[in-house]
Short mmCIF file of C-alpha atoms in Angstrom, two decimals:
data_model
loop_
_atom_site.label_atom_id
_atom_site.label_comp_id
_atom_site.label_asym_id
_atom_site.label_seq_id
_atom_site.Cartn_x
_atom_site.Cartn_y
_atom_site.Cartn_z
CA MET A 1 60.37 -62.69 -25.72
CA ALA A 2 62.70 -61.24 -23.49
CA ALA A 3 65.73 -62.25 -25.67
CA TYR A 4 64.04 -61.24 -28.58
CA LEU A 5 63.78 -57.81 -26.61
CA LEU A 6 67.29 -58.02 -25.05
CA ARG A 7 68.85 -59.04 -28.80
CA ARG A 8 66.94 -55.73 -30.72
CA LEU A 9 68.41 -53.75 -27.83
CA LEU A 10 71.71 -54.95 -28.79
CA LEU A 11 70.81 -54.43 -32.04
CA VAL A 12 70.43 -50.29 -31.60
CA ILE A 13 74.25 -50.49 -30.73
CA PRO A 14 75.18 -51.37 -33.99
CA THR A 15 73.12 -49.56 -36.05
CA LEU A 16 74.22 -46.44 -34.23
CA PHE A 17 77.08 -46.40 -34.35
CA GLY A 18 76.57 -46.86 -38.04
CA ILE A 19 74.56 -44.33 -39.06
CA ILE A 20 76.80 -41.72 -37.13
CA ALA A 21 80.12 -43.03 -38.94
CA ILE A 22 78.06 -42.39 -42.11
CA ASN A 23 77.19 -38.92 -41.38
CA PHE A 24 80.24 -37.86 -39.38
CA ALA A 25 82.18 -39.43 -42.79
CA VAL A 26 79.89 -37.28 -45.14
CA VAL A 27 80.10 -34.31 -42.75
CA GLN A 28 84.12 -34.92 -43.68
CA PHE A 29 83.78 -33.49 -46.93
CA ALA A 30 80.76 -30.99 -47.13
CA PRO A 31 82.16 -27.61 -47.95
CA GLY A 32 81.69 -24.21 -45.75
CA GLY A 33 82.28 -25.42 -41.97
CA PRO A 34 82.41 -23.55 -39.22
CA VAL A 35 86.60 -22.87 -39.48
CA GLU A 36 85.00 -21.34 -43.10
CA GLN A 37 81.92 -20.06 -41.26
CA MET A 38 84.55 -17.63 -38.98
CA ILE A 39 86.62 -16.72 -41.51
CA ALA A 40 84.24 -15.56 -43.37
CA GLU A 41 82.57 -13.44 -40.47
CA LEU A 42 86.38 -12.30 -39.74
CA ARG A 43 86.79 -11.07 -43.21
CA GLY A 44 83.50 -9.10 -43.45
CA HIS A 45 81.74 -11.57 -45.60
CA GLY A 46 79.18 -13.81 -43.37
CA ASN A 47 75.86 -13.15 -45.12
CA ALA A 48 77.40 -13.07 -48.63
CA MET A 49 79.05 -16.72 -47.32
CA GLY A 50 75.44 -17.62 -46.21
CA ARG A 51 73.65 -16.47 -49.57
CA MET A 52 76.66 -18.62 -52.01
CA GLY A 53 75.79 -21.61 -49.99
CA GLY A 54 79.36 -22.47 -50.04
CA GLU A 55 81.32 -20.85 -53.13
CA GLY A 56 83.22 -18.19 -52.55
CA VAL A 57 84.79 -17.83 -49.15
CA HIS A 58 83.99 -21.46 -48.67
CA GLU A 59 86.60 -23.39 -51.56
CA ALA A 60 88.28 -25.70 -50.99
CA ALA A 61 91.99 -25.77 -49.30
CA ALA A 62 94.83 -24.77 -52.17
CA GLY A 63 98.95 -26.11 -51.87
CA GLN A 64 99.83 -27.87 -49.42
CA SER A 65 99.37 -25.15 -46.33
CA GLY A 66 95.98 -26.95 -45.73
CA LEU A 67 94.76 -22.78 -45.62
CA TYR A 68 91.47 -22.06 -47.46
CA ARG A 69 91.06 -19.75 -50.04
CA GLY A 70 88.66 -17.46 -48.15
CA ALA A 71 91.90 -16.88 -45.08
CA SER A 72 94.15 -15.07 -47.87
CA GLY A 73 95.29 -11.89 -46.27
CA LEU A 74 94.55 -13.48 -42.46
CA ASP A 75 97.10 -14.37 -40.18
CA PRO A 76 97.76 -18.19 -40.26
CA HIS A 77 98.30 -18.43 -36.79
CA ILE A 78 94.69 -16.84 -36.03
CA VAL A 79 93.34 -19.38 -38.42
CA ALA A 80 94.78 -22.48 -36.28
CA ASP A 81 93.56 -20.86 -33.23
CA ILE A 82 90.07 -21.43 -35.09
CA ARG A 83 90.68 -24.95 -36.23
CA ARG A 84 92.26 -25.22 -32.55
CA MET A 85 88.77 -23.91 -31.32
CA PHE A 86 86.34 -25.87 -32.73
CA GLY A 87 88.33 -29.04 -32.49
CA PHE A 88 89.47 -29.09 -36.52
CA ASP A 89 93.01 -29.49 -35.08
CA LYS A 90 93.25 -33.50 -34.63
CA PRO A 91 92.32 -35.83 -37.43
CA PRO A 92 88.92 -36.73 -37.75
CA LEU A 93 89.25 -40.84 -37.29
CA THR A 94 90.60 -38.81 -33.42
CA ARG A 95 87.59 -36.58 -33.42
CA PHE A 96 85.21 -39.08 -34.38
CA TRP A 97 86.60 -41.29 -30.97
CA HIS A 98 86.59 -38.73 -28.45
CA MET A 99 82.95 -37.93 -30.08
CA LEU A 100 81.85 -41.67 -29.63
CA LYS A 101 83.38 -41.38 -25.81
CA GLY A 102 80.94 -38.86 -25.10
CA TYR A 103 78.05 -39.52 -26.50
CA VAL A 104 78.34 -43.20 -24.62
CA ARG A 105 77.46 -40.77 -21.81
CA PHE A 106 75.44 -38.80 -23.66
CA ASP A 107 77.86 -36.14 -23.54
CA PHE A 108 77.80 -33.95 -27.08
CA GLY A 109 79.72 -30.97 -26.34
CA ARG A 110 79.19 -28.11 -26.89
CA SER A 111 77.68 -26.02 -29.46
CA PHE A 112 79.92 -24.16 -31.63
CA PHE A 113 78.21 -20.61 -32.00
CA ARG A 114 75.16 -20.85 -28.85
CA ASP A 115 77.36 -21.16 -26.06
CA GLN A 116 75.46 -24.00 -24.10
CA THR A 117 76.26 -27.77 -23.88
CA VAL A 118 73.76 -29.81 -26.66
CA LEU A 119 72.43 -31.94 -24.06
CA HIS A 120 71.00 -28.37 -22.56
CA LEU A 121 69.90 -27.37 -26.01
CA ILE A 122 67.76 -30.79 -26.33
CA LEU A 123 66.56 -30.66 -22.34
CA HIS A 124 65.66 -26.93 -22.98
CA LYS A 125 63.67 -27.77 -26.75
CA MET A 126 62.40 -30.85 -26.08
CA PRO A 127 58.91 -30.17 -24.44
CA VAL A 128 58.21 -28.62 -27.52
CA SER A 129 59.01 -30.96 -29.79
CA ILE A 130 57.45 -33.76 -27.69
CA SER A 131 53.87 -32.01 -27.37
CA LEU A 132 53.11 -31.48 -30.96
CA GLY A 133 54.44 -34.86 -31.52
CA LEU A 134 52.48 -36.86 -29.07
CA TRP A 135 49.40 -35.03 -29.33
CA SER A 136 49.49 -34.83 -33.02
CA THR A 137 50.11 -38.50 -33.16
CA LEU A 138 47.24 -39.40 -30.50
CA LEU A 139 44.71 -37.34 -32.04
CA ILE A 140 45.49 -38.63 -35.18
CA TYR A 141 44.64 -42.53 -34.61
CA LEU A 142 41.88 -41.25 -32.11
CA VAL A 143 40.11 -39.65 -35.55
CA SER A 144 41.09 -41.98 -38.06
CA ILE A 145 40.12 -45.63 -37.15
CA PRO A 146 37.42 -44.81 -35.92
CA LEU A 147 36.88 -43.21 -38.80
CA GLY A 148 37.60 -45.43 -41.39
CA ILE A 149 36.08 -48.42 -39.63
CA VAL A 150 32.74 -46.65 -40.12
CA LYS A 151 33.82 -46.16 -43.76
CA ALA A 152 34.64 -49.90 -44.30
CA VAL A 153 31.61 -50.74 -42.85
CA ARG A 154 29.43 -48.51 -45.07
CA ASP A 155 31.41 -48.92 -48.22
CA GLY A 156 30.09 -46.93 -51.16
CA SER A 157 27.40 -45.05 -49.02
CA ARG A 158 26.80 -41.45 -48.30
CA ILE A 159 28.57 -40.95 -45.49
CA ASP A 160 31.67 -42.46 -47.29
CA VAL A 161 31.49 -40.82 -50.15
CA ALA A 162 31.33 -37.35 -48.20
CA THR A 163 33.80 -38.52 -45.69
CA SER A 164 36.50 -39.23 -48.66
CA VAL A 165 35.69 -35.44 -49.75
CA ILE A 166 37.11 -34.33 -46.87
CA VAL A 167 39.98 -36.04 -45.87
CA LEU A 168 41.07 -35.46 -49.54
CA ILE A 169 40.29 -31.78 -48.83
CA GLY A 170 43.06 -32.19 -45.93
CA TYR A 171 45.47 -34.77 -47.65
CA ALA A 172 45.75 -31.86 -49.81
CA ILE A 173 46.59 -29.01 -47.68
CA PRO A 174 49.81 -28.77 -46.34
CA GLY A 175 50.07 -28.57 -42.47
CA PHE A 176 52.43 -25.17 -42.41
CA LEU A 177 49.99 -23.43 -45.29
CA PHE A 178 46.66 -24.81 -42.97
CA ALA A 179 48.65 -23.25 -39.78
CA ILE A 180 49.15 -19.29 -41.96
CA LEU A 181 45.03 -19.85 -42.74
CA LEU A 182 44.51 -20.89 -38.93
CA VAL A 183 47.00 -17.59 -37.33
CA VAL A 184 45.02 -15.34 -39.71
CA LEU A 185 41.64 -17.02 -39.38
CA PHE A 186 41.96 -16.91 -34.60
CA ALA A 187 45.13 -15.87 -33.61
CA GLY A 188 44.96 -11.80 -34.40
CA GLY A 189 46.10 -12.76 -38.11
CA SER A 190 43.20 -10.50 -39.66
CA PHE A 191 40.15 -11.73 -37.70
CA VAL A 192 39.63 -12.73 -33.95
CA GLU A 193 42.52 -13.49 -31.82
CA TRP A 194 40.88 -16.32 -29.81
CA PHE A 195 44.24 -18.08 -29.55
CA PRO A 196 48.38 -17.08 -28.63
CA LEU A 197 50.81 -16.96 -31.59
CA ARG A 198 53.86 -17.86 -29.58
CA GLY A 199 55.36 -19.71 -27.32
CA LEU A 200 54.06 -23.43 -25.44
CA VAL A 201 52.91 -21.17 -22.00
CA SER A 202 52.25 -17.55 -21.34
CA ASP A 203 54.82 -15.51 -19.68
CA ASN A 204 52.91 -15.58 -16.50
CA TRP A 205 52.46 -19.32 -16.35
CA ALA A 206 54.61 -20.13 -13.24
CA SER A 207 52.51 -18.17 -10.85
CA LEU A 208 49.21 -19.95 -12.10
CA SER A 209 47.56 -22.52 -10.47
CA TRP A 210 47.97 -26.27 -11.76
CA PRO A 211 44.64 -26.53 -13.84
CA ALA A 212 44.78 -22.93 -14.79
CA ARG A 213 48.50 -23.99 -16.41
CA ILE A 214 46.69 -27.01 -17.54
CA GLY A 215 43.88 -24.69 -19.72
CA ASP A 216 47.03 -22.51 -20.40
CA TYR A 217 48.89 -25.08 -22.44
CA LEU A 218 46.00 -26.53 -24.02
CA TRP A 219 45.55 -23.08 -25.26
CA HIS A 220 48.90 -22.84 -26.75
CA MET A 221 49.08 -26.28 -27.92
CA ALA A 222 44.90 -25.75 -29.92
CA LEU A 223 46.18 -24.34 -33.43
CA PRO A 224 50.36 -26.26 -33.61
CA VAL A 225 48.37 -29.52 -33.19
CA THR A 226 45.17 -28.55 -35.32
CA ALA A 227 46.97 -27.78 -37.95
CA MET A 228 49.02 -31.36 -37.99
CA VAL A 229 46.59 -33.48 -37.50
CA VAL A 230 44.45 -32.30 -40.86
CA GLY A 231 47.31 -32.22 -42.83
CA GLY A 232 48.18 -36.08 -41.19
CA PHE A 233 44.61 -38.22 -40.54
CA ALA A 234 44.25 -38.35 -44.33
CA SER A 235 46.14 -41.43 -45.05
CA LEU A 236 45.81 -43.61 -41.78
CA THR A 237 41.96 -42.97 -42.38
CA MET A 238 42.47 -44.67 -45.47
CA LEU A 239 45.11 -47.16 -44.42
CA THR A 240 42.69 -48.21 -41.85
CA LYS A 241 39.54 -48.36 -44.03
CA ASN A 242 41.15 -50.67 -46.87
CA CYS A 243 42.87 -52.47 -43.99
CA PHE A 244 39.43 -53.50 -42.89
CA LEU A 245 37.66 -54.26 -45.89
CA GLU A 246 40.10 -56.98 -46.61
CA GLU A 247 39.72 -58.62 -43.46
CA ILE A 248 35.46 -58.07 -43.78
CA ARG A 249 35.91 -59.93 -47.39
CA LYS A 250 37.57 -62.69 -46.02
CA GLN A 251 35.85 -66.52 -45.65
CA TYR A 252 35.98 -66.38 -41.89
CA VAL A 253 34.17 -63.74 -42.32
CA LEU A 254 31.23 -64.94 -43.74
CA THR A 255 31.11 -68.16 -41.82
CA ALA A 256 31.09 -65.83 -38.33
CA ALA A 257 28.29 -63.97 -39.97
CA ALA A 258 26.61 -67.67 -41.26
CA LYS A 259 26.86 -68.90 -37.36
CA GLY A 260 25.10 -65.81 -36.09
CA ALA A 261 27.47 -63.52 -34.16
CA SER A 262 26.51 -60.35 -33.88
CA LEU A 263 28.59 -57.39 -36.42
CA ASN A 264 30.12 -55.58 -32.93
CA ARG A 265 31.55 -59.24 -32.22
CA ILE A 266 32.68 -60.02 -35.56
CA LEU A 267 34.27 -56.28 -36.17
CA TYR A 268 35.91 -56.25 -33.15
CA GLY A 269 36.05 -59.51 -31.83
CA HIS A 270 37.55 -61.10 -35.10
CA VAL A 271 38.05 -58.23 -37.65
CA PHE A 272 39.67 -55.33 -35.26
CA ARG A 273 42.94 -57.99 -34.76
CA ASN A 274 44.49 -58.86 -37.71
CA ALA A 275 43.16 -55.76 -39.63
CA MET A 276 45.05 -53.07 -36.94
CA LEU A 277 48.09 -55.07 -37.10
CA LEU A 278 49.34 -52.73 -40.39
CA ILE A 279 48.39 -50.27 -38.69
CA VAL A 280 50.45 -50.93 -35.30
CA ALA A 281 53.36 -51.46 -37.65
CA GLY A 282 53.24 -47.66 -38.53
CA PHE A 283 52.26 -46.34 -35.42
CA PRO A 284 56.40 -45.98 -34.61
CA ALA A 285 56.77 -44.39 -38.07
CA ALA A 286 54.28 -41.84 -38.17
CA PHE A 287 55.48 -40.54 -34.67
CA ILE A 288 59.04 -39.90 -35.83
CA GLY A 289 58.07 -38.06 -38.48
CA ILE A 290 55.52 -36.11 -36.98
CA LEU A 291 57.50 -35.26 -34.11
CA PHE A 292 60.78 -34.61 -35.51
CA THR A 293 59.83 -34.07 -39.81
CA SER A 294 56.25 -32.20 -40.01
CA ALA A 295 56.51 -29.76 -37.01
CA LEU A 296 59.38 -27.94 -38.48
CA LEU A 297 56.98 -25.70 -40.59
CA VAL A 298 54.63 -25.41 -38.22
CA GLU A 299 57.03 -24.50 -35.56
CA ILE A 300 58.36 -21.60 -37.64
CA VAL A 301 54.23 -20.43 -38.16
CA PHE A 302 53.61 -20.64 -34.64
CA SER A 303 56.96 -19.13 -32.93
CA LEU A 304 57.80 -22.68 -31.43
CA ASP A 305 61.48 -22.82 -30.74
CA GLY A 306 61.68 -26.99 -30.95
CA LEU A 307 63.79 -29.55 -31.59
CA GLY A 308 62.67 -29.40 -35.42
CA LEU A 309 63.82 -25.61 -35.97
CA LEU A 310 67.29 -26.39 -33.75
CA GLY A 311 68.00 -29.70 -35.70
CA PHE A 312 67.61 -27.17 -39.25
CA GLU A 313 69.23 -24.45 -37.59
CA SER A 314 71.84 -26.01 -36.73
CA ALA A 315 72.30 -27.23 -40.68
CA ILE A 316 72.55 -24.11 -41.75
CA ALA A 317 74.88 -22.76 -39.47
CA ARG A 318 77.33 -25.96 -39.33
CA ASP A 319 76.50 -26.51 -35.24
CA TYR A 320 78.12 -30.18 -36.39
CA PRO A 321 77.82 -30.74 -31.97
CA VAL A 322 74.13 -29.88 -32.01
CA MET A 323 73.87 -31.39 -35.60
CA PHE A 324 75.21 -34.78 -34.48
CA GLY A 325 73.80 -34.60 -31.00
CA THR A 326 70.12 -33.90 -32.70
CA LEU A 327 70.83 -37.00 -34.85
CA TYR A 328 72.09 -39.40 -32.33
CA ILE A 329 68.64 -38.48 -30.41
CA PHE A 330 66.22 -39.22 -32.91
CA THR A 331 67.96 -42.29 -34.50
CA LEU A 332 68.03 -43.51 -30.71
CA LEU A 333 64.40 -42.52 -30.76
CA GLY A 334 63.47 -44.18 -33.77
CA LEU A 335 65.21 -47.48 -32.98
CA LEU A 336 63.42 -47.75 -29.51
CA LEU A 337 59.67 -46.72 -30.65
CA GLN A 338 60.26 -49.40 -33.45
CA ILE A 339 60.93 -51.79 -30.60
CA VAL A 340 58.02 -50.28 -28.73
CA GLY A 341 55.67 -51.64 -32.20
CA ASP A 342 56.88 -55.16 -31.82
CA LEU A 343 55.43 -55.15 -28.48
CA LEU A 344 51.76 -53.38 -29.50
CA TYR A 345 51.85 -55.93 -31.89
CA THR A 346 51.85 -58.84 -29.66
CA VAL A 347 49.22 -56.90 -27.41
CA VAL A 348 46.96 -56.49 -30.64
CA ASP A 349 47.58 -60.89 -31.61
CA PRO A 350 48.28 -62.56 -28.85
CA ARG A 351 49.24 -65.03 -30.74
CA ILE A 352 51.88 -63.84 -32.54
CA ASP A 353 55.60 -64.78 -30.98
CA PHE A 354 58.31 -62.83 -31.72
CA GLU A 355 60.79 -65.41 -30.23
CA ALA A 356 59.26 -69.09 -32.60
CA ARG A 357 59.96 -66.76 -35.77
CA SER A 358 63.52 -65.64 -34.77
CA GLY A 359 64.28 -69.40 -33.68
CA ARG A 360 63.42 -70.52 -37.28
#
């Protein structure tokens, strides 16, 4: 197992390099970079630039001068200073090499427009995304797995039908729409104001006692996590049900029942281990999806400044250091969580031997 984990960890390096290299290459051909952004601001077209999405002041360079048409009328020395300020006076390969050397030390450079290091921005916003992703994923699994088992055992019963209706309603309502509904009902929208509308903690959080701090944190997390859980547990519930139904109908279950084994012994001694393999395999993807994609609109609704919002704003502003820094962190976490998923395989079913499989 140790040799298998070592190979997987070593495979992370070329995978990270490939993803960063491909995205860096794509960005070189994308119109409307930070140089054009700054030129547009100097010419007073910042708002028009954003609305036109890369046209007009973002037109490609013309002629042999290498200057953008949006820069016409500006002193070429000013344009050269802007390019030097953002590091675009160097060839792309040189910039890529310097970026990789920094990434080895987790030095992602400085944001173009925020006057902060990328690492500081990521660490500052990480608690919000970790809170949303971790609690949402845990609650989704804690609700979906028992519910899926009950639905499989009582397939076709009234409980199965009733819970299926609830699951379909939860699946049909987008998370951000449910978040808006929660704001209207419980955060001072039109009815009561039981929960706060913004922030991870209150302004006076540092002066509170530790029990009060925990309570304040959970108070702020209640509505955002609820919005994400309601929209995320449906697919996992149906997956759990289908996995258990498939295993329950197999011959070894009938054999165990014929030998007089109890229902709990059959479910949790035989069926559970086999049925949970597919569910465990999807845990890393589910966590990453909730952590960095599903949380974006929920962060906006509840004014939570997390990594999802940071990545979105950086892409819009063409803040390349922040874009690539967050991409690097997202990819690294995703690859490491896939390895964690492999370890969970062996926990659920000790018969799995990755070392033997890789040696074939």
